[in-house]
Tab-separated table of C-alpha atoms in Angstrom:
chain	number	residue	atom	x	y	z
O	12	MET	CA	58.094	19.471	-9.313
O	13	LYS	CA	53.475	20.351	-10.367
O	14	ASN	CA	53.491	16.853	-11.276
O	15	LEU	CA	55.036	15.456	-8.378
O	16	LYS	CA	52.914	17.242	-5.943
O	17	LYS	CA	49.806	16.097	-8.230
O	18	THR	CA	51.215	12.296	-7.671
O	19	LEU	CA	51.604	12.839	-3.380
O	20	ALA	CA	48.573	14.055	-3.860
O	21	LEU	CA	46.575	11.294	-5.804
O	22	THR	CA	48.469	8.627	-3.225
O	23	LEU	CA	46.968	10.814	0.310
O	24	ALA	CA	43.979	10.872	-1.419
O	25	PHE	CA	43.952	6.737	-2.331
O	26	THR	CA	45.229	5.660	0.995
O	27	LEU	CA	42.258	7.615	3.139
O	28	ALA	CA	40.134	5.754	0.909
O	29	VAL	CA	41.524	2.697	1.527
O	30	GLY	CA	42.132	3.525	4.817
O	31	ALA	CA	38.386	4.537	5.460
O	32	THR	CA	36.925	1.565	3.491
O	33	ALA	CA	38.432	-0.559	5.749
O	34	CYS	CA	37.767	0.965	9.407
O	35	GLY	CA	33.873	1.150	9.300
O	36	SER	CA	32.507	0.242	12.502
O	37	SER	CA	34.498	-1.881	15.008
O	38	LYS	CA	30.687	-4.327	15.216
O	39	ASP	CA	30.826	-4.530	10.870
O	40	SER	CA	34.725	-5.641	11.143
O	41	ALA	CA	33.967	-7.964	14.234
O	42	ASP	CA	30.937	-9.612	12.406
O	43	SER	CA	32.632	-9.764	8.717
O	44	SER	CA	35.766	-11.813	10.073
O	45	ASP	CA	33.366	-13.900	11.972
O	46	LYS	CA	31.517	-15.010	8.866
O	47	VAL	CA	31.708	-17.983	6.417
O	48	SER	CA	32.029	-17.217	2.618
O	49	SER	CA	30.204	-20.071	0.819
O	50	GLY	CA	29.919	-18.264	-2.879
O	51	LYS	CA	28.068	-15.781	-2.706
O	52	GLU	CA	26.618	-16.276	1.101
O	53	VAL	CA	27.849	-15.165	3.557
O	54	TYR	CA	27.199	-16.817	7.174
O	55	ARG	CA	27.634	-17.822	11.157
O	56	THR	CA	28.449	-21.251	11.887
O	57	LEU	CA	27.212	-22.455	15.407
O	58	ASP	CA	30.480	-22.231	17.092
O	59	GLU	CA	30.028	-18.492	16.135
O	60	ILE	CA	27.500	-17.391	16.805
O	61	LYS	CA	27.929	-19.222	20.827
O	62	LYS	CA	31.245	-17.445	20.689
O	63	SER	CA	29.539	-14.199	19.882
O	64	GLY	CA	26.671	-14.463	22.685
O	65	GLU	CA	24.104	-13.124	20.332
O	66	ILE	CA	21.719	-14.634	17.593
O	67	ASN	CA	20.810	-12.175	14.728
O	68	ILE	CA	17.271	-13.154	13.929
O	69	GLY	CA	14.941	-11.661	11.062
O	70	VAL	CA	11.652	-10.930	12.062
O	71	PHE	CA	8.685	-8.711	11.129
O	72	SER	CA	8.399	-5.687	12.568
O	73	ASP	CA	4.305	-5.306	11.255
O	74	LYS	CA	2.679	-8.368	11.166
O	75	ASN	CA	0.104	-8.872	14.114
O	76	PRO	CA	-0.202	-11.486	15.649
O	77	PHE	CA	2.827	-12.977	14.652
O	78	GLY	CA	5.974	-10.760	14.555
O	79	TYR	CA	5.196	-7.078	15.848
O	80	VAL	CA	6.673	-4.275	17.820
O	81	ASP	CA	3.946	-3.090	20.434
O	82	GLU	CA	3.426	0.777	22.169
O	83	ASN	CA	6.060	0.108	24.514
O	84	GLY	CA	8.612	-0.551	21.786
O	85	GLU	CA	8.799	-4.469	22.135
O	86	TYR	CA	9.060	-6.999	19.859
O	87	GLN	CA	5.814	-9.161	20.013
O	88	GLY	CA	4.128	-12.143	18.787
O	89	TYR	CA	4.069	-16.090	17.980
O	90	ASP	CA	7.281	-15.987	15.780
O	91	ILE	CA	8.934	-13.698	18.127
O	92	TYR	CA	7.990	-16.773	21.197
O	93	PHE	CA	9.930	-19.064	18.928
O	94	ALA	CA	12.536	-17.040	18.323
O	95	ASN	CA	13.287	-16.223	22.325
O	96	ARG	CA	13.026	-19.861	23.288
O	97	LEU	CA	16.050	-20.470	20.479
O	98	GLY	CA	18.105	-17.887	21.701
O	99	GLU	CA	17.216	-19.203	25.529
O	100	ASP	CA	18.036	-22.967	24.322
O	101	LEU	CA	21.268	-21.336	22.396
O	102	GLY	CA	22.567	-19.547	24.961
O	103	VAL	CA	23.268	-16.652	23.803
O	104	ASP	CA	20.969	-12.820	23.608
O	105	VAL	CA	18.293	-12.434	20.614
O	106	ASN	CA	18.920	-9.468	18.390
O	107	PHE	CA	16.419	-9.122	16.299
O	108	VAL	CA	16.340	-7.829	12.746
O	109	SER	CA	13.390	-6.020	11.352
O	110	THR	CA	12.653	-7.172	7.440
O	111	GLU	CA	10.119	-6.990	4.351
O	112	ALA	CA	9.041	-10.262	2.263
O	113	ALA	CA	11.488	-8.975	-0.243
O	114	ASN	CA	14.746	-8.954	1.788
O	115	ARG	CA	14.150	-11.699	3.797
O	116	ILE	CA	16.376	-14.033	1.992
O	117	GLU	CA	18.974	-10.970	0.775
O	118	TYR	CA	19.554	-10.941	4.628
O	119	LEU	CA	20.916	-13.905	5.038
O	120	GLN	CA	22.919	-14.275	1.863
O	121	THR	CA	23.899	-10.835	3.162
O	122	GLY	CA	25.293	-12.197	6.409
O	123	LYS	CA	22.554	-9.557	7.665
O	124	VAL	CA	20.559	-12.214	10.275
O	125	ASP	CA	21.805	-16.244	10.775
O	126	VAL	CA	17.751	-16.782	11.128
O	127	ILE	CA	14.797	-15.306	9.103
O	128	LEU	CA	12.267	-16.044	11.352
O	129	ALA	CA	9.352	-13.893	9.177
O	130	ASN	CA	6.327	-16.597	8.671
O	131	PHE	CA	8.313	-17.871	5.903
O	132	THR	CA	6.115	-20.420	3.930
O	133	VAL	CA	8.846	-23.493	2.145
O	134	THR	CA	8.409	-23.213	-1.337
O	135	ASP	CA	11.667	-25.068	-4.338
O	136	GLU	CA	12.302	-21.878	-5.679
O	137	ARG	CA	12.802	-20.656	-2.470
O	138	ALA	CA	14.922	-23.552	-1.414
O	139	GLU	CA	17.498	-23.548	-4.490
O	140	GLU	CA	18.081	-20.045	-2.466
O	141	VAL	CA	17.943	-20.775	1.418
O	142	ASP	CA	17.662	-23.782	3.584
O	143	PHE	CA	14.624	-24.665	6.048
O	144	ALA	CA	14.171	-25.755	9.320
O	145	LEU	CA	11.585	-28.161	10.135
O	146	PRO	CA	7.625	-26.641	9.598
O	147	TYR	CA	6.246	-24.785	12.848
O	148	MET	CA	3.268	-23.533	11.478
O	149	ASN	CA	0.000	-24.352	8.502
O	150	VAL	CA	-0.112	-21.797	5.551
O	151	SER	CA	-2.035	-21.400	2.445
O	152	LEU	CA	-3.301	-18.564	0.806
O	153	GLY	CA	-6.791	-16.380	0.417
O	154	VAL	CA	-8.771	-13.228	0.596
O	155	VAL	CA	-9.826	-10.603	1.939
O	156	SER	CA	-12.391	-8.125	0.317
O	157	ARG	CA	-15.166	-5.250	1.704
O	158	ASP	CA	-18.347	-6.805	3.366
O	159	ASP	CA	-20.095	-4.975	0.804
O	160	ASN	CA	-18.450	-6.546	-2.066
O	161	VAL	CA	-17.264	-9.802	-0.962
O	162	ILE	CA	-14.691	-11.928	-3.879
O	163	GLU	CA	-15.060	-15.452	-3.285
O	164	SER	CA	-13.733	-16.237	-6.677
O	165	LEU	CA	-11.024	-14.829	-8.882
O	166	ASP	CA	-12.637	-16.874	-11.192
O	167	ASN	CA	-14.505	-13.603	-14.544
O	168	TRP	CA	-12.302	-11.214	-12.441
O	169	ASN	CA	-13.191	-7.709	-13.809
O	170	GLU	CA	-10.346	-6.625	-14.719
O	171	ASP	CA	-10.756	-2.785	-13.855
O	172	ASP	CA	-9.914	-3.939	-9.970
O	173	SER	CA	-7.012	-4.218	-8.737
O	174	ILE	CA	-5.914	-6.969	-5.631
O	175	ILE	CA	-3.309	-5.532	-2.834
O	176	VAL	CA	-0.017	-8.391	-2.850
O	177	ILE	CA	2.708	-7.801	-0.879
O	178	SER	CA	6.077	-7.956	-2.815
O	179	GLY	CA	8.731	-10.899	-2.964
O	180	THR	CA	5.554	-13.211	-0.878
O	181	THR	CA	3.447	-16.621	-2.650
O	182	ALA	CA	0.414	-15.023	-3.260
O	183	GLU	CA	2.242	-11.912	-5.576
O	184	THR	CA	3.761	-15.279	-7.087
O	185	TYR	CA	0.703	-17.672	-6.989
O	186	LEU	CA	-1.390	-14.647	-9.105
O	187	HIS	CA	1.516	-13.704	-11.870
O	188	GLU	CA	1.314	-17.302	-12.217
O	189	ASN	CA	-2.342	-18.446	-11.796
O	190	TYR	CA	-3.873	-14.916	-12.939
O	191	PRO	CA	-1.394	-13.215	-14.471
O	192	ASP	CA	-4.285	-10.767	-16.481
O	193	ILE	CA	-5.434	-8.864	-12.728
O	194	PRO	CA	-3.669	-6.510	-11.917
O	195	LEU	CA	-1.965	-6.532	-8.622
O	196	GLN	CA	-1.168	-3.141	-6.168
O	197	LYS	CA	2.157	-4.253	-4.548
O	198	PHE	CA	3.344	-3.128	-1.433
O	199	ASP	CA	6.819	-3.551	0.348
O	200	SER	CA	5.363	-3.784	3.998
O	201	TYR	CA	2.580	-4.766	5.464
O	202	ALA	CA	1.334	-1.907	6.799
O	203	THR	CA	1.399	0.330	3.798
O	204	ALA	CA	-0.600	-2.603	2.170
O	205	LYS	CA	-2.828	-2.429	5.483
O	206	GLU	CA	-3.800	1.636	5.274
O	207	ALA	CA	-3.870	1.168	1.501
O	208	PHE	CA	-6.127	-1.928	1.553
O	209	GLU	CA	-8.875	0.460	4.477
O	210	ASN	CA	-8.408	3.198	2.263
O	211	GLY	CA	-10.097	1.066	-0.649
O	212	THR	CA	-7.862	1.891	-3.219
O	213	SER	CA	-8.026	-2.247	-4.004
O	214	VAL	CA	-11.491	-4.422	-3.887
O	215	ALA	CA	-9.441	-7.357	-2.131
O	216	TRP	CA	-6.219	-7.973	-0.277
O	217	ALA	CA	-4.041	-11.856	-0.725
O	218	ASN	CA	-2.001	-12.712	1.441
O	219	ASP	CA	-1.233	-15.966	3.916
O	220	ASN	CA	-4.733	-16.837	5.218
O	221	THR	CA	-4.169	-16.135	8.566
O	222	GLU	CA	-3.160	-12.654	7.472
O	223	VAL	CA	-5.829	-12.615	6.375
O	224	ILE	CA	-8.027	-13.845	8.980
O	225	ALA	CA	-6.574	-12.011	11.527
O	226	PHE	CA	-7.839	-8.736	9.731
O	227	ALA	CA	-10.852	-9.504	8.997
O	228	LEU	CA	-11.240	-11.593	12.860
O	229	GLN	CA	-9.689	-7.290	14.140
O	230	ASN	CA	-11.360	-5.057	11.741
O	231	LYS	CA	-15.043	-4.963	11.259
O	232	GLY	CA	-16.605	-4.755	7.999
O	233	TYR	CA	-14.352	-6.949	6.114
O	234	THR	CA	-14.390	-11.309	5.561
O	235	VAL	CA	-12.443	-13.869	3.936
O	236	GLY	CA	-14.232	-14.739	1.215
O	237	ILE	CA	-11.720	-17.557	0.023
O	238	PRO	CA	-9.996	-19.018	2.926
O	239	ASN	CA	-7.849	-21.353	0.744
O	240	LEU	CA	-6.139	-20.699	-2.835
O	241	GLY	CA	-4.245	-23.142	-4.050
O	242	SER	CA	-2.590	-25.555	-2.033
O	243	ALA	CA	-1.505	-26.080	1.377
O	244	ASP	CA	2.108	-24.768	2.188
O	245	SER	CA	4.158	-24.645	5.317
O	246	ILE	CA	5.879	-22.230	7.261
O	247	ALA	CA	9.460	-22.747	8.344
O	248	PRO	CA	12.751	-21.163	9.601
O	249	ALA	CA	14.976	-20.336	6.807
O	250	VAL	CA	18.754	-19.796	7.691
O	251	THR	CA	21.614	-19.477	4.499
O	252	LYS	CA	22.180	-21.721	2.207
O	253	GLY	CA	25.202	-23.888	3.165
O	254	ASN	CA	24.857	-23.366	6.914
O	255	ASP	CA	24.570	-27.105	8.161
O	256	THR	CA	25.599	-27.080	11.454
O	257	LEU	CA	22.739	-23.774	13.028
O	258	LEU	CA	20.596	-25.822	10.955
O	259	ASP	CA	20.348	-29.296	12.384
O	260	TRP	CA	20.635	-27.442	15.495
O	261	ILE	CA	17.303	-25.735	15.014
O	262	ASN	CA	15.728	-29.000	13.299
O	263	GLY	CA	16.972	-30.569	16.483
O	264	GLU	CA	15.042	-27.998	18.576
O	265	ILE	CA	12.416	-28.386	17.120
O	266	GLU	CA	11.625	-31.583	17.411
O	267	SER	CA	12.720	-31.506	21.280
O	268	LEU	CA	9.740	-28.891	21.159
O	269	GLY	CA	7.455	-30.751	20.594
O	270	GLU	CA	7.885	-33.413	22.806
O	271	GLU	CA	6.760	-30.382	24.978
O	272	ASN	CA	4.042	-29.292	22.215
O	273	PHE	CA	5.703	-25.861	23.064
O	274	PHE	CA	4.152	-24.745	19.813
O	275	HIS	CA	0.558	-24.857	20.822
O	276	ALA	CA	1.950	-22.866	24.019
O	277	ASP	CA	2.966	-20.446	21.766
O	278	TYR	CA	-0.111	-20.389	20.224
O	279	GLU	CA	-1.552	-19.839	23.464
O	280	ALA	CA	0.285	-16.998	23.857
O	281	THR	CA	0.694	-15.384	21.378
O	282	LEU	CA	-2.598	-16.346	18.879
O	283	LYS	CA	-5.598	-17.389	20.662
O	284	ASP	CA	-7.330	-13.786	21.451
O	285	THR	CA	-7.095	-13.676	17.199
O	286	TYR	CA	-7.696	-16.662	16.462
O	287	GLY	CA	-9.968	-18.540	19.855
O	288	THR	CA	-9.166	-22.315	19.267
O	289	ASP	CA	-10.791	-23.030	16.144
O	290	TYR	CA	-7.974	-22.635	14.224
O	291	GLU	CA	-5.510	-23.992	16.877
O	292	ASP	CA	-5.188	-27.766	15.717
O	293	SER	CA	-4.996	-26.840	12.066
O	294	LEU	CA	-2.026	-23.798	12.587
O	295	VAL	CA	-0.113	-25.474	14.510
O	296	VAL	CA	2.446	-27.963	13.558
O	297	GLU	CA	5.024	-29.343	16.402
O	298	GLY	CA	7.754	-30.818	15.826
O	299	GLY	CA	8.504	-30.758	12.811
O	300	LYS	CA	5.550	-32.759	11.654
O	301	THR	CA	3.129	-32.217	8.534
O	302	GLU	CA	-0.372	-34.799	7.817
């Protein structure tokens, strides 16, 4: 009898555990049933997104003026302006999902988002894990430092000094590969990196040149001593590897938007207050066509 009770108790515990695992929230269950699995990647096709009435777009929430949350709790910025147009033309609502640089690929591969629009620089390494659409902005790396110690070169570096980078960014990769002896102080978010830099924990901050230029323009006492570091690159939307229906639609959308100079209008609405007009033609890419 004792063994029988023990067996029944174990059976009941197993049944409850399986039931709890299978249930979850109703939204999660619905999401998983709508997603296509391709190897380790999970995604929703274009038709499935349309049917759901909502597209999940990964964006930054702390990278002003590209993707950030304003004082009213609303997403704003260059990427947000573009994301809203995607939702409008697709005929669905946009659900913004806050991401950090290091999580962008993971969020696509696990189906947390359908698209990444978080200042995502196109690289060969990343293209092995996600599918990039046509570009909508030019970018390169840059380095910002304080006015009393402007960094104009990374050669002959003082080994006691460090540079701030965001984990998972092209700045981190570039410095590891080209300047392995420079100590890096790594942060997961732009907000924490900005705070650390302002507190003087490192002599410089390496990031996309668009970001460091914006920082220097918005904060007195800083200079972009290295406006272009390494090669010129481009920023593009990314979808899960193999999600061809969504990728093809986004590519067609970018080409169509180029005919109306959409991204110049985006710049005027979201970036002009920060950069003025001097950078507009060098940063904006229309119709997915880079020089």
